[in-house]
PDB file of C-alpha atoms in Angstrom:
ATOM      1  CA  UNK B   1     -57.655 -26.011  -5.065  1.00 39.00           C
ATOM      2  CA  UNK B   2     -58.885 -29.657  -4.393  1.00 41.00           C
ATOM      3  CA  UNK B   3     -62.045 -28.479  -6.936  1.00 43.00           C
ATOM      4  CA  UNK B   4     -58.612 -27.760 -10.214  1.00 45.00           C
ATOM      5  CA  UNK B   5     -57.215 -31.433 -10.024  1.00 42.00           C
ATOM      6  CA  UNK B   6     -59.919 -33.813 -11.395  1.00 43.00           C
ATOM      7  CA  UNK B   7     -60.504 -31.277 -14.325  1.00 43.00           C
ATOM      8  CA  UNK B   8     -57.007 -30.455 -14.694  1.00 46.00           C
ATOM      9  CA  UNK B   9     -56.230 -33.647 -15.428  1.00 42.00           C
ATOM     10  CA  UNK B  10     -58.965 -34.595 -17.775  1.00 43.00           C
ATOM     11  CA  UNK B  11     -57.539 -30.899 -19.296  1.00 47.00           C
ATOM     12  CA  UNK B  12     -54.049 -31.966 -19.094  1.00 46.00           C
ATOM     13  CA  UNK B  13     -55.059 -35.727 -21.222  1.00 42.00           C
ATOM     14  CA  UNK B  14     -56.840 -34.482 -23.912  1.00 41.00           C
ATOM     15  CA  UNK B  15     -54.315 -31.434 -24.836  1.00 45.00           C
ATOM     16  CA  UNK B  16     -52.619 -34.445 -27.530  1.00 45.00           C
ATOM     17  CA  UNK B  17     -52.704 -37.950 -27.886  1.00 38.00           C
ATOM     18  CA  UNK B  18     -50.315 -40.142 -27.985  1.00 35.00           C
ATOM     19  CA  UNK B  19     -48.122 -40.829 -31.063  1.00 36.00           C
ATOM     20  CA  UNK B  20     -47.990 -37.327 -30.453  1.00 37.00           C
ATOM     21  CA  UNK B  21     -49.110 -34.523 -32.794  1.00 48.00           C
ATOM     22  CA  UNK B  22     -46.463 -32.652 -34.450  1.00 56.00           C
ATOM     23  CA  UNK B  23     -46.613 -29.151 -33.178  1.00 84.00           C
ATOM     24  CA  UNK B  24     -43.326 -28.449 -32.630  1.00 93.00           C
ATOM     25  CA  UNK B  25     -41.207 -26.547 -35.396  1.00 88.00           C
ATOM     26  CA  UNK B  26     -37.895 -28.387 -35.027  1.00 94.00           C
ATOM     27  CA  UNK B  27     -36.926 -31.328 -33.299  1.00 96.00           C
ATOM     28  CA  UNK B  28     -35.282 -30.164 -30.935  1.00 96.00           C
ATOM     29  CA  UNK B  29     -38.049 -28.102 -29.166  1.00 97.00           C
ATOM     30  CA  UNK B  30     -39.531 -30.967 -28.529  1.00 97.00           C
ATOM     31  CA  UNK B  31     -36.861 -32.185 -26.846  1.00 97.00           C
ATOM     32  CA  UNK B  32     -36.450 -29.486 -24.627  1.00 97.00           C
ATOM     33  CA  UNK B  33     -40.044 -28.914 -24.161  1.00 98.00           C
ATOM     34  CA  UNK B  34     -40.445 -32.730 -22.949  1.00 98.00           C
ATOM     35  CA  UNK B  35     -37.508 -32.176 -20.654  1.00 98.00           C
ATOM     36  CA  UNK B  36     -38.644 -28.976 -19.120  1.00 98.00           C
ATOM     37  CA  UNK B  37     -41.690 -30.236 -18.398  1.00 98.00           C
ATOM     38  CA  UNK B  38     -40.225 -33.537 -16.760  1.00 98.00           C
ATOM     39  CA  UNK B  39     -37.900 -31.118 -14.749  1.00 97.00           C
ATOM     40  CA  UNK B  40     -40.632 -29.182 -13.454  1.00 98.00           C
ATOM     41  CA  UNK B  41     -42.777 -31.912 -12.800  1.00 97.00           C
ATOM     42  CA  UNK B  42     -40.502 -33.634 -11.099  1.00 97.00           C
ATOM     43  CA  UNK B  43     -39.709 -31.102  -9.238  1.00 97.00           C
ATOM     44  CA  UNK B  44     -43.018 -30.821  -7.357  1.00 97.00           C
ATOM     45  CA  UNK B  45     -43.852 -34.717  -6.998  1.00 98.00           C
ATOM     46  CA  UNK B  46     -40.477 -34.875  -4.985  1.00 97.00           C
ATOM     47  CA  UNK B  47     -41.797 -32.016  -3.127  1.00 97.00           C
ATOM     48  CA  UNK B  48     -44.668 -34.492  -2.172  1.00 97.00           C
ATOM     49  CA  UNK B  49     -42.058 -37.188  -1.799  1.00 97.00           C
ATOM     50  CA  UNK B  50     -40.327 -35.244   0.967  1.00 97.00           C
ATOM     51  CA  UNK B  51     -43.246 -35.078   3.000  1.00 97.00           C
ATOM     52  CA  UNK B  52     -44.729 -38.834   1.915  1.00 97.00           C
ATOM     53  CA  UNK B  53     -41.158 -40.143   3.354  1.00 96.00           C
ATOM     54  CA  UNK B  54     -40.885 -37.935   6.165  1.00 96.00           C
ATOM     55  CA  UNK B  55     -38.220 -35.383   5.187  1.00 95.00           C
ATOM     56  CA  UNK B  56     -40.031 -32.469   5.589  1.00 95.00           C
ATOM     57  CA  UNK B  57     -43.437 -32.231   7.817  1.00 96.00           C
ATOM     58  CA  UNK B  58     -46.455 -33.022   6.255  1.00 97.00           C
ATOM     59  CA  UNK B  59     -48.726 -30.107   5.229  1.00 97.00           C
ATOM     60  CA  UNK B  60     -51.452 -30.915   3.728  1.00 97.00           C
ATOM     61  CA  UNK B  61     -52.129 -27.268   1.694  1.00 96.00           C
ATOM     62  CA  UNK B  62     -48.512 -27.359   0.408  1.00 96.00           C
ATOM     63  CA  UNK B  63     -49.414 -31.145  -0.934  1.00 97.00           C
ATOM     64  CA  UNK B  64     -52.439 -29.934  -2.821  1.00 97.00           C
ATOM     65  CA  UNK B  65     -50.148 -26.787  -3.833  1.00 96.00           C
ATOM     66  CA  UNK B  66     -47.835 -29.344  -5.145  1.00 97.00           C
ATOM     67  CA  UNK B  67     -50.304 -31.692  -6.560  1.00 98.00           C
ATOM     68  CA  UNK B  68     -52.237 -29.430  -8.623  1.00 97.00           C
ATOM     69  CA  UNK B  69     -49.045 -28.650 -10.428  1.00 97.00           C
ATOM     70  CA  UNK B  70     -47.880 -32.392 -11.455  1.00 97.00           C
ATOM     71  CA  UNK B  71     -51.509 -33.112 -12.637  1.00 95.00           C
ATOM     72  CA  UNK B  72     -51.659 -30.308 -14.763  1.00 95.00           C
ATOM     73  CA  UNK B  73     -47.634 -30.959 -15.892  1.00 96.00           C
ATOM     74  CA  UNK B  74     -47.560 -34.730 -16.016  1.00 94.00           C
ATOM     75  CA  UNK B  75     -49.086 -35.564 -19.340  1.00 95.00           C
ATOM     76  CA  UNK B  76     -47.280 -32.757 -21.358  1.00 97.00           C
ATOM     77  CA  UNK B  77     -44.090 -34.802 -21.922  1.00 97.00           C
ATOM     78  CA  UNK B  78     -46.057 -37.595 -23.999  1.00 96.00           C
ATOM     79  CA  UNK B  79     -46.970 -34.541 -26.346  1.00 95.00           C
ATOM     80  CA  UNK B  80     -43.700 -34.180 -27.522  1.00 97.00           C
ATOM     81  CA  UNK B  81     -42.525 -37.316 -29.070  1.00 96.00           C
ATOM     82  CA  UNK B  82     -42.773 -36.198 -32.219  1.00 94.00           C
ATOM     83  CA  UNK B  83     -41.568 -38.747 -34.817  1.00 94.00           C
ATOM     84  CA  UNK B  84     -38.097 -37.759 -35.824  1.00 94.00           C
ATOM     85  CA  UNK B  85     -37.391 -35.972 -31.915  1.00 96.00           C
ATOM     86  CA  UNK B  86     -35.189 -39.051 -30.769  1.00 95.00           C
ATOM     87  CA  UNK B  87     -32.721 -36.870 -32.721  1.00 95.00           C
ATOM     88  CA  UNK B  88     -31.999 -32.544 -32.514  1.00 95.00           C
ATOM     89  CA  UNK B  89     -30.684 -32.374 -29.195  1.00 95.00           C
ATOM     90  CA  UNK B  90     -28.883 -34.247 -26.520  1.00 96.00           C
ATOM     91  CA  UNK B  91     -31.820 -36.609 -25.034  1.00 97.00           C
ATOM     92  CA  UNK B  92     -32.240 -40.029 -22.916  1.00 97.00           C
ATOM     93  CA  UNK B  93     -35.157 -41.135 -24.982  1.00 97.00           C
ATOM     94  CA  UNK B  94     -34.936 -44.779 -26.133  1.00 97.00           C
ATOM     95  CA  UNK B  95     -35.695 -46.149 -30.072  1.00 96.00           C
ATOM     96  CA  UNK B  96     -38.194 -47.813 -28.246  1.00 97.00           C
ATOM     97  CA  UNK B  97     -40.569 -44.978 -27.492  1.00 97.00           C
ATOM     98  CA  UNK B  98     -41.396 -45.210 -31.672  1.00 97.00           C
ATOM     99  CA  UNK B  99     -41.083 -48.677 -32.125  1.00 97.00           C
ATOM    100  CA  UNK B 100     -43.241 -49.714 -29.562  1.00 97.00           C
ATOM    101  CA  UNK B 101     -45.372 -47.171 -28.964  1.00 97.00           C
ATOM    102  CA  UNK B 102     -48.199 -49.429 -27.488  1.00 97.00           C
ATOM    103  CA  UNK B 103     -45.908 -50.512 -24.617  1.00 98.00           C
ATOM    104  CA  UNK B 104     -45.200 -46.733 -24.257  1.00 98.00           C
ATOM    105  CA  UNK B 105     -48.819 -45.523 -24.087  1.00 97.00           C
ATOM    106  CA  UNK B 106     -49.573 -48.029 -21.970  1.00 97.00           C
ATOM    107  CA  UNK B 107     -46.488 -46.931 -19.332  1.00 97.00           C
ATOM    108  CA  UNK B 108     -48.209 -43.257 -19.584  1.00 97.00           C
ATOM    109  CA  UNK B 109     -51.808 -45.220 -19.164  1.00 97.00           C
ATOM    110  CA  UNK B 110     -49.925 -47.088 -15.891  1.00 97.00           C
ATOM    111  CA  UNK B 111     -48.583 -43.544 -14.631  1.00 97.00           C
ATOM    112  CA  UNK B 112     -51.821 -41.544 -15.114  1.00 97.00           C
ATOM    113  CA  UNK B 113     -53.851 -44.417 -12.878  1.00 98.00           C
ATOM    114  CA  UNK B 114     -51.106 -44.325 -10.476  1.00 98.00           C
ATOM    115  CA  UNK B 115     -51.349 -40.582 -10.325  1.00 98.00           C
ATOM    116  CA  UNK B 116     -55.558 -40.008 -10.263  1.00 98.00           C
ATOM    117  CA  UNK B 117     -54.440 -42.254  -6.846  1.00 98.00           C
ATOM    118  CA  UNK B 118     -52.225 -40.139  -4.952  1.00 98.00           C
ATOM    119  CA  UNK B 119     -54.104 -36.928  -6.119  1.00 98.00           C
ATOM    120  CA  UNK B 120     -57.340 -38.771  -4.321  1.00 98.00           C
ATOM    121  CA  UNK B 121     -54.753 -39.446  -2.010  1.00 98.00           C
ATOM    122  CA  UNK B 122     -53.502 -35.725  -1.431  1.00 98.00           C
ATOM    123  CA  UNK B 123     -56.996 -34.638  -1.712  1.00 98.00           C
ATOM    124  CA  UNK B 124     -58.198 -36.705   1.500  1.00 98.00           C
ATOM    125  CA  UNK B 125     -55.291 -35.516   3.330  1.00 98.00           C
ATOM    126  CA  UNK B 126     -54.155 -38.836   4.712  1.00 98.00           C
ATOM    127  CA  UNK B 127     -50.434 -39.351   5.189  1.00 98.00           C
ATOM    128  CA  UNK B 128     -50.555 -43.180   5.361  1.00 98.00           C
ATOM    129  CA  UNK B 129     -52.477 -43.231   2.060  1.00 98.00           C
ATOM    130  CA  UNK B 130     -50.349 -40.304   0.298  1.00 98.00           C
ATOM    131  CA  UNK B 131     -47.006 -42.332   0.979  1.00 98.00           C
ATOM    132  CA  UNK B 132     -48.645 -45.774  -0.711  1.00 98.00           C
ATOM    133  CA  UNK B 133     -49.756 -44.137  -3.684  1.00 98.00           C
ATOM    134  CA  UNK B 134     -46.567 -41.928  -3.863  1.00 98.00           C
ATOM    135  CA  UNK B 135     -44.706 -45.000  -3.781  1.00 98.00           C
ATOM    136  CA  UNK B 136     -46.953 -46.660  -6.299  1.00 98.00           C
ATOM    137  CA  UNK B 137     -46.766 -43.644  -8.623  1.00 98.00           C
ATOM    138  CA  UNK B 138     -42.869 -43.452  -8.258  1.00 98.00           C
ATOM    139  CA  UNK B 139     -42.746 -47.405  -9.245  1.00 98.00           C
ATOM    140  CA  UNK B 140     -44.747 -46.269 -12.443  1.00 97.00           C
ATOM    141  CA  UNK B 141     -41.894 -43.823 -13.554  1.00 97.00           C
ATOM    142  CA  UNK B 142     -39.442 -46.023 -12.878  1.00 97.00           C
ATOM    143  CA  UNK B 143     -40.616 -48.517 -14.609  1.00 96.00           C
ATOM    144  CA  UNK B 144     -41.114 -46.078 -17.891  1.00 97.00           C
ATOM    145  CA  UNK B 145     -37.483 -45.281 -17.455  1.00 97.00           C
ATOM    146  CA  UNK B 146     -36.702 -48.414 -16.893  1.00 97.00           C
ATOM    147  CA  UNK B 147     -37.887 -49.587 -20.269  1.00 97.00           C
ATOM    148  CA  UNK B 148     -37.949 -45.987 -22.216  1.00 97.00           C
ATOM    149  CA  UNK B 149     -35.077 -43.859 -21.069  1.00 97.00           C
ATOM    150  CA  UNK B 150     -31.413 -44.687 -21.717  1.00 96.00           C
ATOM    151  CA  UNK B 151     -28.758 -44.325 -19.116  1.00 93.00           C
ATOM    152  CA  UNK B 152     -26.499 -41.716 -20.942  1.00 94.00           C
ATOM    153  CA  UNK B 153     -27.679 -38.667 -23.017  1.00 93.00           C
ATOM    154  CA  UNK B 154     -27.347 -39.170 -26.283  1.00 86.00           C
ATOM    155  CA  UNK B 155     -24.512 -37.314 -28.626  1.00 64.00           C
ATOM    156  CA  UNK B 156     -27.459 -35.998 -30.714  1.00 55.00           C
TER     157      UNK B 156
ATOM    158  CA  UNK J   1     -61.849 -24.803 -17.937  1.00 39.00           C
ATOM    159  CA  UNK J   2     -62.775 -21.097 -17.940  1.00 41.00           C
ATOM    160  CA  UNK J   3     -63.328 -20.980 -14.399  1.00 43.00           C
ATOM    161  CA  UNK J   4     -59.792 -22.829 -13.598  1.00 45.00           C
ATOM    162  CA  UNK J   5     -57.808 -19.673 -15.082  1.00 42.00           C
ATOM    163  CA  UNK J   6     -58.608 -17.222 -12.075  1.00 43.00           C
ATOM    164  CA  UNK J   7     -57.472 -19.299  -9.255  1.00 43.00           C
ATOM    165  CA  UNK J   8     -55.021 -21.278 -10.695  1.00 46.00           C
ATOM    166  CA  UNK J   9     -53.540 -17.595 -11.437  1.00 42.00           C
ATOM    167  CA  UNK J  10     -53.980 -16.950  -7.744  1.00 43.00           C
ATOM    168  CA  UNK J  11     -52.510 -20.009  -6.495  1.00 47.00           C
ATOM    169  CA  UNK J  12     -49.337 -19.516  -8.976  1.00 46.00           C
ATOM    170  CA  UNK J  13     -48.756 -16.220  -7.088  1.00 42.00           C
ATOM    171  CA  UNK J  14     -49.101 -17.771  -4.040  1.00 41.00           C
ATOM    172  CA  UNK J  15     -46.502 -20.697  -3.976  1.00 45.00           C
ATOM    173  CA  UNK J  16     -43.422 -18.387  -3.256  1.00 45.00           C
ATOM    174  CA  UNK J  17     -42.830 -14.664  -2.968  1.00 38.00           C
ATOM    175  CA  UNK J  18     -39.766 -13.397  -4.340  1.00 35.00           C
ATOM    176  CA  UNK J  19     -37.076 -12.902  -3.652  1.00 37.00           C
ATOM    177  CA  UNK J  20     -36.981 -16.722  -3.880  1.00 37.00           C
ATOM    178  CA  UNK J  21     -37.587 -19.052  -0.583  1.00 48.00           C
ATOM    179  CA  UNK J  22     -34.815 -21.424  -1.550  1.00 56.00           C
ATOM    180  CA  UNK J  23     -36.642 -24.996  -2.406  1.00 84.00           C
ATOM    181  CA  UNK J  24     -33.554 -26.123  -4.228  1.00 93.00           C
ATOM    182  CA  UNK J  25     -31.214 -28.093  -2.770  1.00 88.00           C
ATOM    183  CA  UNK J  26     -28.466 -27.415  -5.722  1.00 94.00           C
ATOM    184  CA  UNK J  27     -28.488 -24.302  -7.821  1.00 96.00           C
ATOM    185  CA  UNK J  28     -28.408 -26.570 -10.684  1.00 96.00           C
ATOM    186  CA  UNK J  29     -31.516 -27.458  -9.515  1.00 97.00           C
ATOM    187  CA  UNK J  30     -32.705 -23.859  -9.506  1.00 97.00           C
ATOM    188  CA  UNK J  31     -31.510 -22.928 -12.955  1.00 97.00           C
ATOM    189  CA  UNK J  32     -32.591 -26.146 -14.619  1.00 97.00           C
ATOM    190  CA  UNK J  33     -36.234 -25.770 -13.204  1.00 98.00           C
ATOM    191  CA  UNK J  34     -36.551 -21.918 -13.998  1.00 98.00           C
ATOM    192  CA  UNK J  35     -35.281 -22.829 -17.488  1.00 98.00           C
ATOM    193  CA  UNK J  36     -37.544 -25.590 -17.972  1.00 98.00           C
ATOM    194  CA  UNK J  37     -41.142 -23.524 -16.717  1.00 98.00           C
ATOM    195  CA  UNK J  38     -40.127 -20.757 -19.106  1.00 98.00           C
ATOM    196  CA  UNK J  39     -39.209 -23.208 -21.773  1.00 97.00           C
ATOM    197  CA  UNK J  40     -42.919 -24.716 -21.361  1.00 98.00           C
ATOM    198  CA  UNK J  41     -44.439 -21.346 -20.656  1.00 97.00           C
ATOM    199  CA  UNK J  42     -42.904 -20.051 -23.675  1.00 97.00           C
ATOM    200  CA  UNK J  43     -44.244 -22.892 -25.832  1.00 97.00           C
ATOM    201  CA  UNK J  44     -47.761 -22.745 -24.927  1.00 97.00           C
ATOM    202  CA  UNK J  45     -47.276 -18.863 -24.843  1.00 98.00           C
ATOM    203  CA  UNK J  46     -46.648 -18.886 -28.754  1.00 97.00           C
ATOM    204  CA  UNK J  47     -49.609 -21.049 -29.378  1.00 97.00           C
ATOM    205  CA  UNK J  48     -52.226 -18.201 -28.044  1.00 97.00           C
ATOM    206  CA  UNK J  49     -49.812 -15.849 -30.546  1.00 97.00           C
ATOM    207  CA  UNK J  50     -49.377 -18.106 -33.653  1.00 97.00           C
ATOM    208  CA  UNK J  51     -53.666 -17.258 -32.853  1.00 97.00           C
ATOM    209  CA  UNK J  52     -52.799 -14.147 -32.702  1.00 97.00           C
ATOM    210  CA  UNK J  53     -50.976 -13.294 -35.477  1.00 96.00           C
ATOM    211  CA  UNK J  54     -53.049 -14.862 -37.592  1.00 96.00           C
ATOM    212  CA  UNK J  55     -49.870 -18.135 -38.456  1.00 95.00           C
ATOM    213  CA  UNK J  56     -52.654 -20.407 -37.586  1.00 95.00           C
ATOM    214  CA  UNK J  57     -56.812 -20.618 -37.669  1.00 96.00           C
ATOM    215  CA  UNK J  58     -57.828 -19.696 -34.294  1.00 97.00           C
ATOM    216  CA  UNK J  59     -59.482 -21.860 -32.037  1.00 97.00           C
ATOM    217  CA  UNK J  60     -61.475 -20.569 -29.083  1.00 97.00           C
ATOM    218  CA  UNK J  61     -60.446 -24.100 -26.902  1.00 96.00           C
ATOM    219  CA  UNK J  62     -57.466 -24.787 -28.190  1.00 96.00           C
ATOM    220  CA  UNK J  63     -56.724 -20.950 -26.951  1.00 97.00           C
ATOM    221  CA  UNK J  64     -58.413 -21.596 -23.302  1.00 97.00           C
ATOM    222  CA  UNK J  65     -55.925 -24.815 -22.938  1.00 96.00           C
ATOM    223  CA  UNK J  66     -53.071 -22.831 -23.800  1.00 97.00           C
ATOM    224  CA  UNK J  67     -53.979 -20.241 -21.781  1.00 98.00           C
ATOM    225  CA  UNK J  68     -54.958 -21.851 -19.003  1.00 97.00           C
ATOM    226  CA  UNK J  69     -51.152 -23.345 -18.872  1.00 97.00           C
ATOM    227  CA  UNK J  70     -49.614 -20.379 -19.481  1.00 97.00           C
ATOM    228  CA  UNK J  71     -51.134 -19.237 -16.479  1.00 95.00           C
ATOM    229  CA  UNK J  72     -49.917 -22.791 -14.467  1.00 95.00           C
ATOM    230  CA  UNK J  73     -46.804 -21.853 -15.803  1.00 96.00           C
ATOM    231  CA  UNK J  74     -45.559 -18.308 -15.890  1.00 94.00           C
ATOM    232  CA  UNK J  75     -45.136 -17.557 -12.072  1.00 95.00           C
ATOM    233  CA  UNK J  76     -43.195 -20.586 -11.442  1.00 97.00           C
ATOM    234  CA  UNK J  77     -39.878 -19.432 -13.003  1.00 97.00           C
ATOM    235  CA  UNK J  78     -39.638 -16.886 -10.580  1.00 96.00           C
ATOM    236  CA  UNK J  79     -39.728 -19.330  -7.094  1.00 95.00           C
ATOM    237  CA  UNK J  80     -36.233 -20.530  -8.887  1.00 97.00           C
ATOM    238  CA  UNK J  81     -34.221 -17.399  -8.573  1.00 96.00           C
ATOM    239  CA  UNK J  82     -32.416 -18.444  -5.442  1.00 94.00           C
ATOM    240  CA  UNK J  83     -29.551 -16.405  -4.104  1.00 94.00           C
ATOM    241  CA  UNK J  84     -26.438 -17.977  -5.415  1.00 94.00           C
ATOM    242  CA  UNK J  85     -28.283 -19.803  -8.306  1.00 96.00           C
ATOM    243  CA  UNK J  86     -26.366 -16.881 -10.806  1.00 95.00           C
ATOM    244  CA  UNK J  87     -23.860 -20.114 -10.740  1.00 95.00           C
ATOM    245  CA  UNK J  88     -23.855 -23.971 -10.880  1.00 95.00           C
ATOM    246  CA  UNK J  89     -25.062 -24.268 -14.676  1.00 96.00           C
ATOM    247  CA  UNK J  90     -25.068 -22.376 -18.155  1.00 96.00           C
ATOM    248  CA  UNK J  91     -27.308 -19.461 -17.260  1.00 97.00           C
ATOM    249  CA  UNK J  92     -28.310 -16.562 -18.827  1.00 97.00           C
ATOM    250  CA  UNK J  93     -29.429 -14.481 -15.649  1.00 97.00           C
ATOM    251  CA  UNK J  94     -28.242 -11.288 -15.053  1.00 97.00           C
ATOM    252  CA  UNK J  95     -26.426 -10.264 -12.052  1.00 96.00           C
ATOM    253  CA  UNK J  96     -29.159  -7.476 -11.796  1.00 97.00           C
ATOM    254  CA  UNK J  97     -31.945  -9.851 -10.698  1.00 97.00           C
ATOM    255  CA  UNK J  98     -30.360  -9.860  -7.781  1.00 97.00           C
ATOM    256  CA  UNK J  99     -28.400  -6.645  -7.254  1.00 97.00           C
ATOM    257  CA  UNK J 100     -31.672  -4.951  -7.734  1.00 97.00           C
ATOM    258  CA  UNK J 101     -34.323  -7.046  -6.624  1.00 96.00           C
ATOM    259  CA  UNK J 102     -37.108  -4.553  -6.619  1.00 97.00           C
ATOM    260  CA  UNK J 103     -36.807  -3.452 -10.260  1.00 98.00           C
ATOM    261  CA  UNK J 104     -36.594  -7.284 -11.185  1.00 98.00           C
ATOM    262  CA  UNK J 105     -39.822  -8.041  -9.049  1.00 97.00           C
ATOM    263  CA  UNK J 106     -41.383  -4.601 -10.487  1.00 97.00           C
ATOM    264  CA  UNK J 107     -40.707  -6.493 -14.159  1.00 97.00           C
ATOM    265  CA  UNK J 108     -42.711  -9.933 -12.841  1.00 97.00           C
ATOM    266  CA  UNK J 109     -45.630  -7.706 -11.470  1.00 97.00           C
ATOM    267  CA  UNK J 110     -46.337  -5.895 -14.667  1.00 97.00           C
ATOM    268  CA  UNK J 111     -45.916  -9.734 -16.717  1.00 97.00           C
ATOM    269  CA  UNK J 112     -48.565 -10.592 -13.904  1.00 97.00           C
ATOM    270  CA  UNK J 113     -50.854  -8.032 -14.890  1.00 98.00           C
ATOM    271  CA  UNK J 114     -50.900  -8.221 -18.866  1.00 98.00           C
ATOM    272  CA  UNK J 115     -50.575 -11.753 -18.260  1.00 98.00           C
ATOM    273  CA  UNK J 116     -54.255 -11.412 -15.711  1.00 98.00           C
ATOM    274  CA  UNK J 117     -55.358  -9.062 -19.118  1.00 98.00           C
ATOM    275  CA  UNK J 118     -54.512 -11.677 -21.528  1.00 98.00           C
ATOM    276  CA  UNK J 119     -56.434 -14.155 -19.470  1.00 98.00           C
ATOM    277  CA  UNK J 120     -59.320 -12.047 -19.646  1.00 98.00           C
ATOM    278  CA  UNK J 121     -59.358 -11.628 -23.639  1.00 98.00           C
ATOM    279  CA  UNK J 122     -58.535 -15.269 -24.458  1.00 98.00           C
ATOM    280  CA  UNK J 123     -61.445 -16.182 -21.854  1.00 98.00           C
ATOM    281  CA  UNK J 124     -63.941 -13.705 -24.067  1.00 98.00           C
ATOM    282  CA  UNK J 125     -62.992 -15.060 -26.831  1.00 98.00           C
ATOM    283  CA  UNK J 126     -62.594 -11.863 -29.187  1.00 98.00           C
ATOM    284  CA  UNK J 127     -59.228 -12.224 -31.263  1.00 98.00           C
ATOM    285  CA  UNK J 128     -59.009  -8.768 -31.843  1.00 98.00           C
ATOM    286  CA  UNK J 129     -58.434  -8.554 -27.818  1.00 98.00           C
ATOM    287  CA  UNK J 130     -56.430 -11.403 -27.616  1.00 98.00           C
ATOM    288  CA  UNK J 131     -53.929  -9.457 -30.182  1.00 98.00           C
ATOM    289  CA  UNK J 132     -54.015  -6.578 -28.597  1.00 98.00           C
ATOM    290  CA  UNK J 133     -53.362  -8.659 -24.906  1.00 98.00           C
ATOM    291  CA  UNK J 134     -51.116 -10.424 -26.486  1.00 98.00           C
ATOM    292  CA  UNK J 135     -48.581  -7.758 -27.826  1.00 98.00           C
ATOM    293  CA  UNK J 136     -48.959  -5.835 -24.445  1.00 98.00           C
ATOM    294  CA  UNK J 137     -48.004  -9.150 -22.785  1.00 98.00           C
ATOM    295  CA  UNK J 138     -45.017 -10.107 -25.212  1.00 98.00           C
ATOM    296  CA  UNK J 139     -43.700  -6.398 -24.716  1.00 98.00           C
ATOM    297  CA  UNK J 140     -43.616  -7.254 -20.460  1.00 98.00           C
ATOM    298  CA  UNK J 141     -41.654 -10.582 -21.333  1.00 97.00           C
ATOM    299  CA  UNK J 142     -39.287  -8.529 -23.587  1.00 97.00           C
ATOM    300  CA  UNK J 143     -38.675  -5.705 -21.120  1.00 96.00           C
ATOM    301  CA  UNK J 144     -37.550  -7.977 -18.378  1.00 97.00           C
ATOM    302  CA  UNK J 145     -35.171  -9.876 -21.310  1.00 97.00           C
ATOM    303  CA  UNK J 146     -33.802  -6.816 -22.158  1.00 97.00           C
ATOM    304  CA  UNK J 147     -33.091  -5.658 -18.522  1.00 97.00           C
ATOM    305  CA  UNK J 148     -32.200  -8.932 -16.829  1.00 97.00           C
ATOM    306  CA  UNK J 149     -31.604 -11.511 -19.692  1.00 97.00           C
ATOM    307  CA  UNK J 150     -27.396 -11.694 -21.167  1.00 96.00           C
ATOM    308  CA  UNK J 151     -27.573 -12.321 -24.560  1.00 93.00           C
ATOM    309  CA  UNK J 152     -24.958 -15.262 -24.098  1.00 94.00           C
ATOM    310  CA  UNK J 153     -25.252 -18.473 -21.224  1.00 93.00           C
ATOM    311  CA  UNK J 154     -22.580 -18.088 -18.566  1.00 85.00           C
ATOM    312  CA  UNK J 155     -19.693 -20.926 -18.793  1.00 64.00           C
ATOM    313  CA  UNK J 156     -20.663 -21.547 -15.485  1.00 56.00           C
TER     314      UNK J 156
END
């Protein structure tokens, strides 16, 4: 597996750059394609989380398992902010993802970096190094959300 | 990225047997993550068939990409069906995945395998192939709708 994650995510970048092409039909597929893909995601970097902070024991072939998954998932979100999907179905993204969409690419620049670090991280199988770059790659979502997503889902 | 679609295949089917080793710690969980991988799957799915069916030019790459997240993708789902996770949010899983376990795991195995033959004609190339793969592999999805799919979410 450790051979997938460097290509994956030089796959993964160029499948759409950001503002994002319109290849959704409706608005709302984007919506719910960005949010499945966040779920998912999400899903396996706190699986690497667990072991990073010492919930679960550390095992370094589950990690990679894991890994392999957010690098190839992790950039599909930004390919669905179509202009127009802040609207179509309930969603937490803010006016700000279209009206500054600099600041916003450069959030998904900060998160890809932080993310090429803990899969190097992952890949060399060091525990120590895996929870700093976890940490580091968890301070770049928040601080995406922090400026991007809203607290409450919209009424849309 | 040819090369990537084999193992990451492999290493798809490898991340948890059914029925499900519970990951989740809320069936929420479960249900949202199973929803969001097919939503995904689904999307990237119907890109190889817009191809296909001729909606839009077709594009060797642009086919491989797909593909190769399809293949990422469609095996995750099934990690999610947890026992229990028929409740805890709007659903549409029928109590038959898991009153009959082996017929539902019988419907993922033959996806697997048109999926593994759809691989193998988008990674040729030929779009005649790809059609044909294509329909076989959009008839598997349909027969486990039909068989374990409600037409309506639960309230639940």
């Amino acid at each position: 597996m450790k051979s997938l994650l460097p290509a994956l995510a030089l796959f993964t970048g160029l499948t759409c750059a950001l503002p994002a092409c319109a290849q959704f039909q409706k608005s709302e597929d984007a919506i719910k394609y960005r949010q499945g893909a966040f779920r998912v995601m999400a899903e396996h970097f706190g699986r690497i989380g667990a072991m990073a902070n010492g919930r679960v024991p550390f095992d370094a072939k589950v990690a990679q398992e894991n890994m392999a998954l957010v690098d190839a998932l992790h950039g599909l979100p930004f390919s669905a902010f179509d202009a127009g999907s802040d609207k179509g179905a309930p969603n937490r993204a803010r006016p700000e993802v279209w009206k500054d969409a600099a600041k916003f690419k450069a959030a998904r620049d900060k998160l890809d970096g932080e993310m090429s670090k803990l899969a190097a991280a992952v890949k060399g199988g060091d525990l120590g190094a895996i929870k700093t770059a976890f940490g580091a790659t968890g301070g770049a979502c928040k601080g995406c959300h922090d400026d991007f997503r809203a607290k409450d889902y919209s009424a849309n």
